[in-house]
Structures are given as C-alpha cells and as structure tokens.
Short mmCIF file of C-alpha atoms in Angstrom, two decimals:
data_model
loop_
_atom_site.label_atom_id
_atom_site.label_comp_id
_atom_site.label_asym_id
_atom_site.label_seq_id
_atom_site.Cartn_x
_atom_site.Cartn_y
_atom_site.Cartn_z
CA MET Q 121 4.11 -13.47 22.58
CA SER Q 122 5.29 -13.50 19.23
CA ASP Q 123 5.40 -17.25 17.34
CA VAL Q 124 8.93 -16.82 16.28
CA TYR Q 125 12.26 -14.68 18.04
CA VAL Q 126 15.38 -14.28 15.82
CA ILE Q 127 18.41 -14.03 17.24
CA HIS Q 128 21.36 -11.90 15.10
CA SER Q 129 24.34 -9.47 15.59
CA SER Q 130 24.25 -6.22 14.44
CA GLU Q 131 26.97 -7.59 11.20
CA ASP Q 132 24.25 -8.94 9.99
CA GLY Q 133 21.35 -6.58 9.86
CA GLU Q 134 20.56 -6.76 6.43
CA ALA Q 135 20.72 -10.72 6.43
CA THR Q 136 18.38 -11.08 9.16
CA ARG Q 137 16.19 -7.78 8.15
CA ILE Q 138 15.28 -10.30 4.79
CA ILE Q 139 15.08 -13.56 6.70
CA VAL Q 140 12.66 -11.75 9.18
CA GLU Q 141 10.82 -10.06 6.40
CA PHE Q 142 9.91 -13.41 4.34
CA LEU Q 143 9.16 -15.36 7.78
CA SER Q 144 7.10 -12.86 8.92
CA SER Q 145 4.48 -13.75 5.79
CA HIS Q 146 3.95 -16.93 8.07
CA TRP Q 147 4.59 -16.12 11.69
CA THR Q 148 4.68 -13.34 13.68
CA ILE Q 149 8.59 -12.59 14.40
CA TRP Q 150 10.23 -10.75 16.84
CA TRP Q 151 13.52 -9.24 16.73
CA ASP Q 152 15.17 -6.00 18.33
CA ASP Q 153 15.71 -4.28 15.26
CA THR Q 154 12.06 -2.68 16.95
CA LEU Q 155 13.65 -3.51 20.75
CA VAL Q 156 12.13 -0.45 23.01
CA GLY Q 157 13.44 -0.14 26.52
CA ASP Q 158 16.14 -1.83 28.99
CA PHE Q 159 17.67 -4.07 26.82
CA SER Q 160 18.29 -6.71 28.89
CA THR Q 161 14.65 -6.96 30.37
CA VAL Q 162 13.21 -6.73 27.29
CA ILE Q 163 15.39 -9.79 25.70
CA GLN Q 164 14.56 -11.90 28.66
CA GLU Q 165 10.58 -10.98 28.52
CA LYS Q 166 10.43 -11.52 25.05
CA MET Q 167 12.67 -15.05 25.26
CA SER Q 168 10.23 -16.46 27.83
CA CYS Q 169 6.86 -15.92 25.77
CA THR Q 170 8.22 -17.71 22.39
CA LYS Q 171 7.06 -20.41 20.48
CA PHE Q 172 10.44 -21.02 18.55
CA VAL Q 173 14.03 -19.60 18.34
CA VAL Q 174 16.09 -18.71 15.16
CA ALA Q 175 19.90 -18.02 15.53
CA VAL Q 176 21.43 -16.25 12.88
CA LEU Q 177 25.04 -16.94 13.12
CA SER Q 178 28.60 -16.23 11.00
CA ALA Q 179 31.85 -15.30 11.71
CA HIS Q 180 31.04 -12.46 13.47
CA ALA Q 181 27.81 -13.86 15.33
CA ILE Q 182 29.33 -16.97 16.92
CA LYS Q 183 32.00 -14.70 18.73
CA LYS Q 184 29.85 -11.98 20.10
CA GLU Q 185 28.77 -13.00 23.76
CA THR Q 186 24.93 -11.15 23.50
CA VAL Q 187 24.31 -13.82 20.64
CA ILE Q 188 25.72 -16.48 22.96
CA ASP Q 189 23.74 -15.24 25.67
CA GLU Q 190 20.29 -15.20 23.88
CA MET Q 191 20.45 -18.77 22.60
CA ARG Q 192 21.42 -19.73 26.08
CA LEU Q 193 18.48 -18.21 27.18
CA ALA Q 194 16.24 -19.65 24.90
CA LYS Q 195 17.87 -23.56 26.00
CA GLU Q 196 17.01 -22.45 29.49
CA ALA Q 197 13.55 -21.74 28.43
CA GLY Q 198 13.46 -24.80 26.80
CA VAL Q 199 12.31 -23.48 23.67
CA THR Q 200 13.44 -25.04 20.44
CA LEU Q 201 16.57 -22.95 18.96
CA LEU Q 202 17.79 -23.61 15.03
CA PRO Q 203 20.84 -22.27 14.13
CA VAL Q 204 21.23 -21.11 10.66
CA MET Q 205 24.98 -20.39 9.42
CA LEU Q 206 25.47 -17.54 6.82
CA ASP Q 207 28.16 -18.78 6.19
CA ALA Q 208 31.53 -21.78 6.41
CA SER Q 209 31.14 -21.21 10.22
CA SER Q 210 29.82 -23.77 13.10
CA PRO Q 211 27.75 -22.70 15.84
CA PRO Q 212 29.47 -21.85 19.38
CA TYR Q 213 29.82 -24.35 22.17
CA PRO Q 214 27.50 -26.19 23.28
CA TYR Q 215 25.21 -25.76 20.27
CA GLY Q 216 27.18 -27.46 17.63
CA GLY Q 217 25.35 -30.62 17.47
CA LEU Q 218 22.07 -29.05 17.02
CA SER Q 219 20.12 -29.27 13.92
CA ARG Q 220 20.84 -26.46 12.13
CA VAL Q 221 20.49 -25.01 8.03
CA SER Q 222 22.88 -23.45 6.01
CA LEU Q 223 22.31 -20.04 4.41
CA ALA Q 224 25.88 -20.11 2.92
CA GLU Q 225 24.70 -20.39 -1.03
CA TRP Q 226 21.16 -18.32 -0.51
CA ASP Q 227 20.67 -16.66 -3.02
CA GLU Q 228 18.35 -14.14 -0.66
CA THR Q 229 15.27 -15.53 -2.45
CA GLU Q 230 11.96 -17.06 0.27
CA ALA Q 231 11.74 -19.72 -3.01
CA HIS Q 232 15.35 -21.35 -2.45
CA ALA Q 233 15.56 -24.66 -1.04
CA ASP Q 234 17.41 -23.77 1.98
CA PHE Q 235 15.16 -21.31 2.66
CA GLN Q 236 12.09 -23.52 2.61
CA LYS Q 237 14.16 -25.66 5.19
CA ILE Q 238 13.77 -23.62 7.50
CA ILE Q 239 10.14 -22.66 7.18
CA ARG Q 240 9.58 -26.36 7.01
CA LYS Q 241 11.55 -26.60 10.59
CA ILE Q 242 9.65 -24.15 12.23
CA SER Q 243 6.20 -25.56 10.48
CA SER Q 244 7.02 -29.07 12.57
CA VAL Q 245 7.01 -27.00 16.18
CA VAL Q 246 5.06 -23.52 15.18
CA PRO Q 247 1.86 -24.04 12.60
CA ARG Q 248 1.63 -20.73 9.91
CA ARG Q 249 -0.62 -18.54 10.61
CA VAL Q 250 -3.72 -17.71 8.12
CA PRO Q 251 -3.04 -13.67 7.60
CA PRO Q 252 -6.11 -12.14 7.58
CA SER Q 253 -8.31 -12.10 4.04
CA ARG Q 254 -9.20 -8.87 1.99
CA PRO Q 255 -12.65 -8.25 3.07
CA MET Q 256 -15.34 -8.21 0.11
CA GLU Q 257 -16.27 -4.58 1.93
CA VAL Q 258 -15.26 -2.11 4.26
CA LEU Q 259 -17.16 -2.31 7.47
CA ARG Q 260 -20.19 0.37 7.88
CA THR Q 261 -19.40 1.55 4.59
CA SER Q 262 -20.82 0.81 0.50
CA LEU Q 263 -17.13 0.88 -0.08
CA SER Q 264 -16.84 -2.53 -1.89
CA LEU Q 265 -12.96 -3.96 -1.89
CA PRO Q 266 -10.38 -3.64 -4.47
CA ALA Q 267 -11.94 -0.19 -4.96
CA VAL Q 268 -10.90 2.85 -7.42
CA PHE Q 269 -11.35 6.39 -6.59
CA LEU Q 270 -11.90 8.86 -8.99
CA SER Q 271 -9.64 11.62 -8.44
CA VAL Q 272 -10.71 15.51 -8.50
CA SER Q 273 -7.73 17.63 -8.89
CA SER Q 274 -7.00 21.28 -10.66
CA HIS Q 275 -3.71 20.22 -11.64
CA GLU Q 276 -3.11 18.98 -15.22
CA THR Q 277 -6.58 17.99 -16.21
CA GLN Q 278 -8.82 18.34 -18.37
CA LEU Q 279 -11.63 19.42 -16.20
CA VAL Q 280 -11.68 21.92 -13.60
CA PRO Q 281 -12.66 20.45 -10.00
CA LEU Q 282 -16.35 21.37 -10.18
CA GLU Q 283 -17.24 19.84 -13.56
CA ALA Q 284 -15.33 16.76 -12.69
CA ILE Q 285 -17.56 17.01 -9.86
CA LYS Q 286 -20.80 16.95 -11.81
CA VAL Q 287 -19.13 13.79 -14.73
CA LEU Q 288 -19.03 12.10 -11.85
CA ARG Q 289 -22.29 12.67 -9.78
CA VAL Q 290 -24.13 12.07 -13.49
CA PHE Q 291 -22.01 8.75 -13.84
CA GLY Q 292 -23.16 8.03 -10.40
CA ALA Q 293 -18.87 7.25 -9.68
CA PRO Q 294 -19.25 5.31 -6.11
CA ALA Q 295 -15.93 6.32 -4.81
CA VAL Q 296 -14.56 10.21 -5.41
CA LEU Q 297 -11.40 11.82 -3.80
CA VAL Q 298 -11.16 15.52 -3.70
CA SER Q 299 -8.79 17.47 -3.04
CA ALA Q 300 -9.17 19.99 -0.16
CA TYR Q 301 -6.83 22.60 -1.59
CA ASP Q 302 -9.45 23.27 -3.84
CA LEU Q 303 -12.18 23.89 -2.32
CA TRP Q 304 -10.80 25.99 0.41
CA ALA Q 305 -13.22 28.34 0.94
CA LYS Q 306 -11.95 30.92 -1.02
CA ARG Q 307 -11.47 28.60 -4.25
CA ARG Q 308 -14.82 26.78 -3.39
CA PRO Q 309 -17.43 27.05 -6.57
CA LYS Q 310 -20.84 27.36 -4.72
CA ALA Q 311 -22.07 24.51 -6.34
CA ALA Q 312 -19.31 21.45 -5.03
CA ALA Q 313 -20.83 20.84 -1.90
CA SER Q 314 -24.31 20.28 -3.46
CA GLU Q 315 -23.00 18.43 -6.41
CA LEU Q 316 -20.95 16.13 -3.37
CA ASN Q 317 -24.29 16.25 -1.42
CA ALA Q 318 -25.93 14.26 -4.37
CA ILE Q 319 -22.68 11.90 -4.62
CA ARG Q 320 -22.83 10.39 -1.19
CA GLU Q 321 -27.79 10.40 -1.19
CA ALA Q 322 -26.67 7.97 -4.41
CA GLY Q 323 -24.72 6.11 -2.24
CA GLY Q 324 -21.00 7.02 -3.20
CA VAL Q 325 -18.09 7.81 -0.88
CA VAL Q 326 -16.40 10.88 -0.57
CA ILE Q 327 -12.59 12.01 0.82
CA VAL Q 328 -11.24 14.83 1.02
CA ASP Q 329 -7.14 14.61 0.55
CA SER Q 330 -5.48 17.01 1.65
CA GLY Q 331 -4.08 19.07 -1.14
CA ASN Q 332 -0.79 18.79 -0.17
CA TYR Q 333 -0.47 17.85 -4.02
CA GLU Q 334 -1.63 20.58 -5.68
CA ALA Q 335 0.33 23.19 -3.11
CA SER Q 336 3.30 21.30 -3.72
CA ARG Q 337 3.02 21.49 -7.53
CA ARG Q 338 1.99 24.91 -7.40
CA ARG Q 339 4.87 25.48 -5.18
CA SER Q 340 2.23 26.91 -2.47
CA ARG Q 341 3.96 27.66 0.77
CA ASN Q 342 0.50 29.21 2.31
CA TRP Q 343 -1.34 25.92 2.35
CA THR Q 344 -1.08 25.09 5.91
CA PRO Q 345 -3.27 22.34 8.23
CA GLN Q 346 -5.26 25.35 9.75
CA LYS Q 347 -6.10 26.35 5.99
CA PHE Q 348 -7.02 22.78 5.22
CA HIS Q 349 -8.93 22.38 8.68
CA GLU Q 350 -11.40 25.58 7.13
CA ALA Q 351 -11.44 23.96 3.87
CA LEU Q 352 -13.35 21.32 5.96
CA GLN Q 353 -15.63 22.50 7.14
CA GLY Q 354 -17.80 23.38 3.67
CA ILE Q 355 -17.02 19.72 2.31
CA PRO Q 356 -19.20 16.74 2.75
CA HIS Q 357 -17.42 14.24 3.01
CA ASP Q 358 -17.53 11.03 4.75
CA TRP Q 359 -13.75 10.60 5.55
CA ALA Q 360 -10.63 13.04 5.07
CA TYR Q 361 -6.82 12.22 5.09
CA CYS Q 362 -4.80 13.85 6.88
CA PHE Q 363 -2.85 17.02 6.35
CA ASP Q 364 0.28 14.84 5.89
CA VAL Q 365 3.73 14.41 7.08
CA MET Q 366 5.59 14.84 3.68
CA ARG Q 367 9.27 14.64 5.11
CA PRO Q 368 9.29 12.15 8.03
CA SER Q 369 11.28 11.73 10.49
CA GLN Q 370 14.10 8.41 9.79
CA SER Q 371 13.64 7.54 12.88
CA LEU Q 372 10.74 5.04 13.39
CA LYS Q 373 9.34 5.49 16.34
CA ASP Q 374 9.35 9.38 15.82
CA ALA Q 375 8.17 8.06 11.88
CA VAL Q 376 4.67 7.13 13.69
CA THR Q 377 4.24 9.34 16.49
CA GLU Q 378 4.40 12.44 13.86
CA VAL Q 379 1.59 10.40 11.72
CA VAL Q 380 -0.57 9.44 14.28
CA ASP Q 381 -0.31 13.11 15.83
CA ALA Q 382 -1.57 14.59 12.08
CA VAL Q 383 -4.66 12.23 12.61
CA ASN Q 384 -5.69 13.62 16.15
CA ARG Q 385 -4.70 16.69 15.27
CA ASP Q 386 -7.34 17.25 11.81
CA SER Q 387 -9.78 14.70 14.03
CA LYS Q 388 -10.44 17.71 16.02
CA ALA Q 389 -11.33 19.72 12.50
CA THR Q 390 -14.30 17.42 11.17
CA GLY Q 391 -16.87 14.84 12.63
CA SER Q 392 -15.55 12.66 9.59
CA MET Q 393 -12.96 10.06 10.13
CA VAL Q 394 -9.19 10.79 9.68
CA LEU Q 395 -7.23 8.42 7.92
CA PRO Q 396 -3.60 8.78 8.26
CA ILE Q 397 -1.21 9.05 5.27
CA VAL Q 398 2.68 7.41 5.97
CA HIS Q 399 5.05 9.03 3.99
CA THR Q 400 8.82 7.93 4.00
CA PHE Q 401 11.73 10.04 3.27
CA ARG Q 402 13.80 10.70 0.47
CA GLU Q 403 17.28 10.64 -0.11
CA PRO Q 404 20.08 11.91 -3.40
CA ALA Q 405 18.62 8.50 -4.67
CA GLY Q 406 15.44 8.61 -4.61
CA TYR Q 407 12.82 7.29 -2.03
CA ASP Q 408 14.30 5.08 0.92
CA SER Q 409 11.30 2.80 1.26
CA ARG Q 410 12.51 0.08 3.74
CA GLN Q 411 10.96 1.42 6.63
CA LEU Q 412 7.99 1.88 5.50
CA PRO Q 413 6.37 -1.75 5.86
CA GLU Q 414 6.69 -1.16 9.90
CA VAL Q 415 5.73 2.62 9.98
CA VAL Q 416 2.91 1.46 8.34
CA LYS Q 417 1.76 -1.37 11.07
CA LEU Q 418 2.25 0.25 13.88
CA VAL Q 419 -0.01 3.36 12.85
CA ALA Q 420 -2.29 0.73 12.02
CA SER Q 421 -1.64 -1.07 14.83
CA GLU Q 422 -2.47 1.80 17.22
CA LEU Q 423 -5.66 3.97 14.90
CA GLN Q 424 -6.76 1.20 13.74
CA PRO Q 425 -8.26 3.20 10.29
CA PRO Q 426 -10.59 1.63 7.37
CA LEU Q 427 -7.45 3.12 5.10
CA ILE Q 428 -4.19 3.77 5.52
CA ALA Q 429 -2.26 5.51 2.63
CA VAL Q 430 0.91 5.28 1.10
CA ALA Q 431 1.88 7.60 -1.63
CA GLU Q 432 2.87 5.01 -5.26
CA ARG Q 433 6.02 7.63 -6.25
CA GLU Q 434 7.79 6.44 -2.72
CA LEU Q 435 7.44 2.74 -3.63
CA GLY Q 436 10.48 2.42 -5.51
CA ARG Q 437 11.52 3.37 -9.45
CA GLY Q 438 9.73 0.72 -11.67
CA LEU Q 439 6.44 -1.03 -11.34
CA ILE Q 440 8.01 -4.27 -10.21
CA GLU Q 441 9.85 -2.44 -7.44
CA ARG Q 442 7.16 -0.92 -6.01
CA ALA Q 443 4.91 -4.07 -6.32
CA ASP Q 444 7.07 -5.33 -4.29
CA THR Q 445 7.22 -3.16 -1.55
CA VAL Q 446 3.41 -3.28 -1.19
CA ARG Q 447 3.77 -7.22 -0.78
CA LYS Q 448 6.58 -6.06 2.14
CA ILE Q 449 3.43 -3.58 3.37
CA ARG Q 450 0.83 -6.61 3.37
CA ARG Q 451 2.94 -9.17 5.03
CA SER Q 452 3.76 -7.05 7.57
CA LEU Q 453 0.10 -5.55 8.00
CA ASP Q 454 -0.78 -9.30 7.96
CA ASN Q 455 1.11 -9.80 11.49
CA LEU Q 456 -1.93 -7.13 13.05
CA PRO Q 457 -4.81 -9.52 14.35
CA PHE Q 458 -7.47 -7.49 12.02
CA TYR Q 459 -7.16 -6.68 8.02
CA GLN Q 460 -5.76 -3.18 7.34
CA PRO Q 461 -7.47 -2.02 3.76
CA LEU Q 462 -4.32 -0.20 2.26
CA HIS Q 463 -4.67 2.53 -0.15
CA VAL Q 464 -2.29 3.73 -2.98
CA LEU Q 465 -2.24 7.00 -3.43
CA GLY Q 466 -1.94 8.64 -7.15
CA THR Q 467 -2.44 5.10 -8.77
CA GLY Q 468 -5.44 4.90 -11.97
CA ASN Q 469 -3.26 3.60 -14.55
CA PRO Q 470 -4.90 0.05 -14.88
CA TRP Q 471 -1.23 -1.99 -14.91
CA SER Q 472 -0.71 -0.28 -12.09
CA ILE Q 473 -3.58 -0.95 -10.49
CA ALA Q 474 -3.60 -4.82 -11.31
CA LEU Q 475 -0.13 -5.60 -9.87
CA LEU Q 476 -0.24 -3.48 -6.72
CA ALA Q 477 -3.66 -5.21 -5.80
CA ALA Q 478 -1.98 -8.36 -6.75
CA ALA Q 479 0.65 -7.60 -4.43
CA GLY Q 480 -1.58 -6.35 -1.64
CA ALA Q 481 -3.18 -2.57 -1.92
CA ASP Q 482 -7.18 -2.48 -1.76
CA SER Q 483 -7.90 0.67 -3.14
CA PHE Q 484 -6.36 3.11 -5.56
CA ASP Q 485 -7.00 6.88 -6.94
CA GLY Q 486 -5.77 8.73 -9.66
CA LEU Q 487 -6.69 11.41 -12.19
CA GLU Q 488 -5.89 9.46 -15.59
CA TRP Q 489 -9.49 9.95 -16.06
CA CYS Q 490 -9.82 13.18 -17.18
CA ARG Q 491 -6.17 13.55 -18.42
CA MET Q 492 -6.16 10.35 -20.79
CA ALA Q 493 -8.10 8.64 -23.27
CA PHE Q 494 -8.66 4.45 -22.71
CA ASP Q 495 -9.04 1.19 -25.43
CA HIS Q 496 -11.10 -0.24 -23.52
CA GLN Q 497 -9.47 -3.36 -25.42
CA MET Q 498 -5.81 -3.38 -25.13
CA HIS Q 499 -6.36 -1.30 -21.28
CA ARG Q 500 -3.83 0.89 -22.45
CA LEU Q 501 -4.38 4.59 -21.73
CA ASN Q 502 -3.07 6.99 -24.90
CA HIS Q 503 -3.15 10.90 -25.33
CA TYR Q 504 -6.46 12.65 -24.60
CA GLN Q 505 -6.81 13.85 -28.33
CA HIS Q 506 -6.84 10.08 -29.36
CA PHE Q 507 -9.96 9.89 -28.29
CA ASP Q 508 -11.61 9.51 -31.73
CA PHE Q 509 -10.24 6.27 -32.44
CA PHE Q 510 -11.64 4.72 -29.82
CA THR Q 511 -15.18 6.38 -30.20
CA PHE Q 512 -16.32 3.36 -31.35
CA GLN Q 513 -15.68 1.37 -28.05
CA THR Q 514 -18.36 4.34 -26.50
CA GLU Q 515 -20.83 3.17 -29.52
CA LEU Q 516 -20.54 -0.89 -27.99
CA SER Q 517 -20.68 0.57 -24.12
CA GLU Q 518 -23.52 -0.71 -21.73
CA SER Q 519 -23.44 2.96 -19.89
CA ALA Q 520 -26.71 4.90 -21.07
CA VAL Q 521 -24.71 7.62 -19.60
CA ALA Q 522 -21.90 6.87 -21.90
CA LEU Q 523 -24.07 6.45 -25.07
CA LYS Q 524 -26.07 9.72 -24.25
CA ALA Q 525 -22.48 11.81 -23.68
CA LEU Q 526 -21.40 10.38 -27.09
CA GLU Q 527 -24.33 11.49 -28.89
CA SER Q 528 -25.39 14.56 -27.19
CA LYS Q 529 -24.04 18.07 -28.69
CA ASP Q 530 -24.37 19.42 -25.43
CA ILE Q 531 -21.72 18.15 -24.11
CA GLY Q 532 -18.33 19.02 -25.43
CA TYR Q 533 -15.33 16.63 -26.48
CA THR Q 534 -13.90 16.82 -22.81
CA GLY Q 535 -16.97 15.56 -21.53
CA LYS Q 536 -17.39 12.38 -23.88
CA VAL Q 537 -14.07 11.61 -23.28
CA ALA Q 538 -14.40 11.42 -19.91
CA PHE Q 539 -17.81 9.23 -19.92
CA HIS Q 540 -15.79 7.17 -22.35
CA ASN Q 541 -12.75 6.42 -19.47
CA LEU Q 542 -15.60 6.44 -16.82
CA GLU Q 543 -16.96 3.62 -18.13
CA TYR Q 544 -14.00 1.86 -18.66
CA TYR Q 545 -13.11 2.39 -14.82
CA ARG Q 546 -17.04 0.70 -14.49
CA ARG Q 547 -15.89 -2.28 -15.47
CA TYR Q 548 -12.81 -2.36 -14.71
CA ALA Q 549 -13.76 -1.93 -10.96
CA LYS Q 550 -16.16 -4.43 -10.91
CA ASP Q 551 -13.78 -7.46 -13.07
CA LEU Q 552 -11.05 -6.54 -9.92
CA ARG Q 553 -13.05 -7.40 -7.17
CA ASP Q 554 -14.44 -10.51 -9.11
CA TYR Q 555 -10.72 -12.09 -9.74
CA ALA Q 556 -9.14 -10.73 -6.30
CA HIS Q 557 -12.59 -12.35 -4.10
CA THR Q 558 -12.01 -15.99 -6.56
CA ASN Q 559 -8.00 -15.87 -6.17
CA ARG Q 560 -7.79 -15.68 -9.89
CA MET Q 561 -5.32 -12.33 -9.75
CA GLU Q 562 -2.47 -14.20 -12.27
CA ALA Q 563 -5.94 -14.00 -14.54
CA PHE Q 564 -6.42 -11.12 -13.96
CA ILE Q 565 -3.16 -9.85 -15.11
CA MET Q 566 -2.51 -11.85 -17.74
CA LYS Q 567 -6.14 -10.17 -19.33
CA ILE Q 568 -4.88 -6.69 -19.10
CA MET Q 569 -0.95 -6.54 -19.37
CA GLY Q 570 -0.15 -10.01 -21.42
CA ASP Q 571 0.78 -13.26 -21.24
CA GLY Q 572 4.73 -11.79 -21.62
CA ALA Q 573 4.83 -9.79 -18.73
CA THR Q 574 2.89 -11.95 -16.41
CA ASN Q 575 5.77 -14.47 -17.11
CA GLN Q 576 8.07 -11.69 -16.14
CA ILE Q 577 6.25 -10.20 -13.28
CA SER Q 578 6.17 -13.89 -11.72
CA VAL Q 579 10.12 -14.67 -12.48
CA ALA Q 580 10.55 -11.16 -10.28
CA LEU Q 581 8.30 -11.91 -7.54
CA PRO Q 582 7.47 -15.54 -7.42
CA GLY Q 583 4.59 -15.87 -5.59
CA ILE Q 584 2.72 -13.10 -5.39
CA PHE Q 585 -0.01 -14.59 -6.95
CA VAL Q 586 -0.11 -16.30 -3.98
CA ARG Q 587 -2.48 -15.84 -0.86
#
C-alpha cells in the first residue's frame, strides 16, 4: 500500500521524478517508473490500495488516454484526486471542477510556495510519515553512529599496512577498514592477523574491503572474487564488503540483482556478514547518480544489511552536489520500515564527513589519517611535512598515547603524525555523534566549516538541517 499514487505522462517524466523525490520524504509514493509486470493489472492493483492520487498534468498529459484512464480509476475507487498543472493547460473533462495546484511558475525546489500547497493538501488527507531515526549504534555491535572508520591501504599512504594496523591497535581505534588486496595470502604480513585480533578483542570493529580500490589504482587485472575469498580466510574480521560490481547495469532491476548476487556469492566464503556496495554507471561527463537512490533502497530492502555502501566519488563533482545525492538516497531509504545505515566509501575529510552526515550518511572511511597532517583548531588538512607547525596541538592533547608518541625517540616522524591525526579523529567522532543525536548538525558544521560555508549550504540545500 502506498500513501500517494502519482499519475503522469512519459513526456513529463523528469518533472514527475523531482516531484516524487520531494514527496518521498513525507509519504510512501508509487509511480509507474518502478512498474514491473502487466501494466493494466499492476495499475489497478496499486490504485485500489493507495490513500491519495496526484495527477501531474500538462498539455501533453491531458491528451493521453492512459492518464485519463488512471484518473477515472482513482475516481471510481473513491480516492482523493489532486490535479497538479505543470503549465497553463486545464484538467481534462470531467475533472475541471477539482481543486488543483499550478506549478507553472515552480522553480523545482521543495520550498517553493506552490509546491508547499501540494504538501498541505496531501497532509489534510494523509498524515506525513515520520521517517525512522538514526540509532545510537548498529544493532548487536559496539559500533556507534555516526562512525568514522580508519582505513588501511598500500596505496599512497605514509604507513605500510602492517605498521598502520599496529598504530591503530596501540591507539585503540574503535573502527578499522582493511583491504583484502593487501592481506591476500601471498602479500599478508605474518603479524597482521594477531594485530587485527587484538583490535577486535579490545572492542573494535574490523571490516574487510574488497580490495578493488588498490587493484584499480595498481592496474591489476588479476584481482578476482576467488582471490578475495582466499584473503577472507586469513583475515580476522567482523564484516566484509562484497567484491563490488564496478560497472553496473543501467537497468534498475539488473543493477539490484548484480549487487544481491555478489553478496550471496561472497557470503559463502566467510562466516561473517557480507555488506553490499552499490556503484553507479559512468558516462563521458561523469557518474550518473540519478538511479542510485532507488537501487540502494531496493538492495537494502532485500538484504537489510548492517551497512550499505556507496562511493563518495560517484555522488557528484562537488561536495554540495554529493550531499544532495546523499540526501536523495536517505529520502529513498526513509521509505523502508526500518532504519538503514548508509556508509560512504573514501571519505576522511572532516568537512566532507560533517556535510554528508547532515545529509543522511551514517559512517565513513578514509586514509587521510595516514596521508595528511591535521590542524586540530581549523579542522583543515595539510601536507604531511607541515606537522612541524602543529606539534603544539599534540602537546595539549588529552591522549596519553599521542603525547607519549610525540616525546618518544623510538617513534619516527610518520608515527608521530599518525597519532596526532588519530587524536583529532577521536575527538571529532565524539563531537559528531553528540551533535547528530541532539539535532544540532547546523551548529556542528558551523563549528567545522565556518559561518560562510554554513550559509552557502543552507541556501544550496534548503531543509538539510531539518530531520
């Protein structure tokens, strides 16, 4: 059963998609973009069990027999029908006497006064849904949300994988992501398993990534699901991400099936939970993220995983565009009867984490902690060599481990920087959770990014701070 059924013509598909996207944050929506099966049978079935019908009409739509037939079905079913006019045309006979809303001057934003009329009219008949709220932690784990995983990789970092794992173990990192590519049997350092076990015994959560990031950066064509399965056998872990489908189908149904099949295949290679990664297809101008929200929702609906992941680089070109895509994904997930945590792969920048968390993401992982030097006061990343100018911040640290590392003659420059960065993440993650669970994300972003950036976000993404 849907709260709202949306009628439209194919010529108005893009405008309807935007309307559906906004309405989906308040109600469960059905429209034939997701139709599977016999058209006439499905239409009658969905119309008979909806609570409200919105007919998106235009000069094209009012001439379509299918549109008029669907409006007739709504009338016969006794469902409230609201014509929404995209242009100066009038509803077809005999629906001219119905109360309607004109979007002829609509700017395609949810905040526009005319669009708000639609929301008020639907609300008078169907109460708005209250979306599931972000839980404090992932069920049956020690993982608190929002969470920041510290990643380990052999690609472009200042620490080799084993040394990075040791540093994370000494510091007591609560969440770690390691690459299967780096820990495949023929590459795995002897002490890696015992170090990862120590992290888990101390209460930390370890996720194994597919290794496709490292394989693609090294242009390795012989990294396969079989080798990924071999790596899983020797890596202590709580969860593993599936061997992801990097070039998914452009068909919605096929894209969902590809991810589900990958999870089911890889689950046979480990006794731990396998988590899905959803990618989107790439076009000459960049990644096309339009299908991503629906694919993520359908995969989550079928698998109900502790986390479902998307890659940050595929969400858009700039950070605001990426946040907008995350918000669309969250709105889509909010239609599920449970809260689905969303992980964003490759996000360790404090600004990115803050904004994407406000948009609806729940966990992140990044390599910045072993690539850059953090300015604790300004929340900015600097070149590794610039750590010299931030040692005073470590001296003021509350972390005994970071202080000891700074003073130790046995720990080199790289190690000192790493502990300095880890202390930043420790405090950052705590503040992020505190602000997120008290609905103060706007204040958190202002603290991290400043007043100017926060105002720009509010203008570009209206309503992002309202949950």
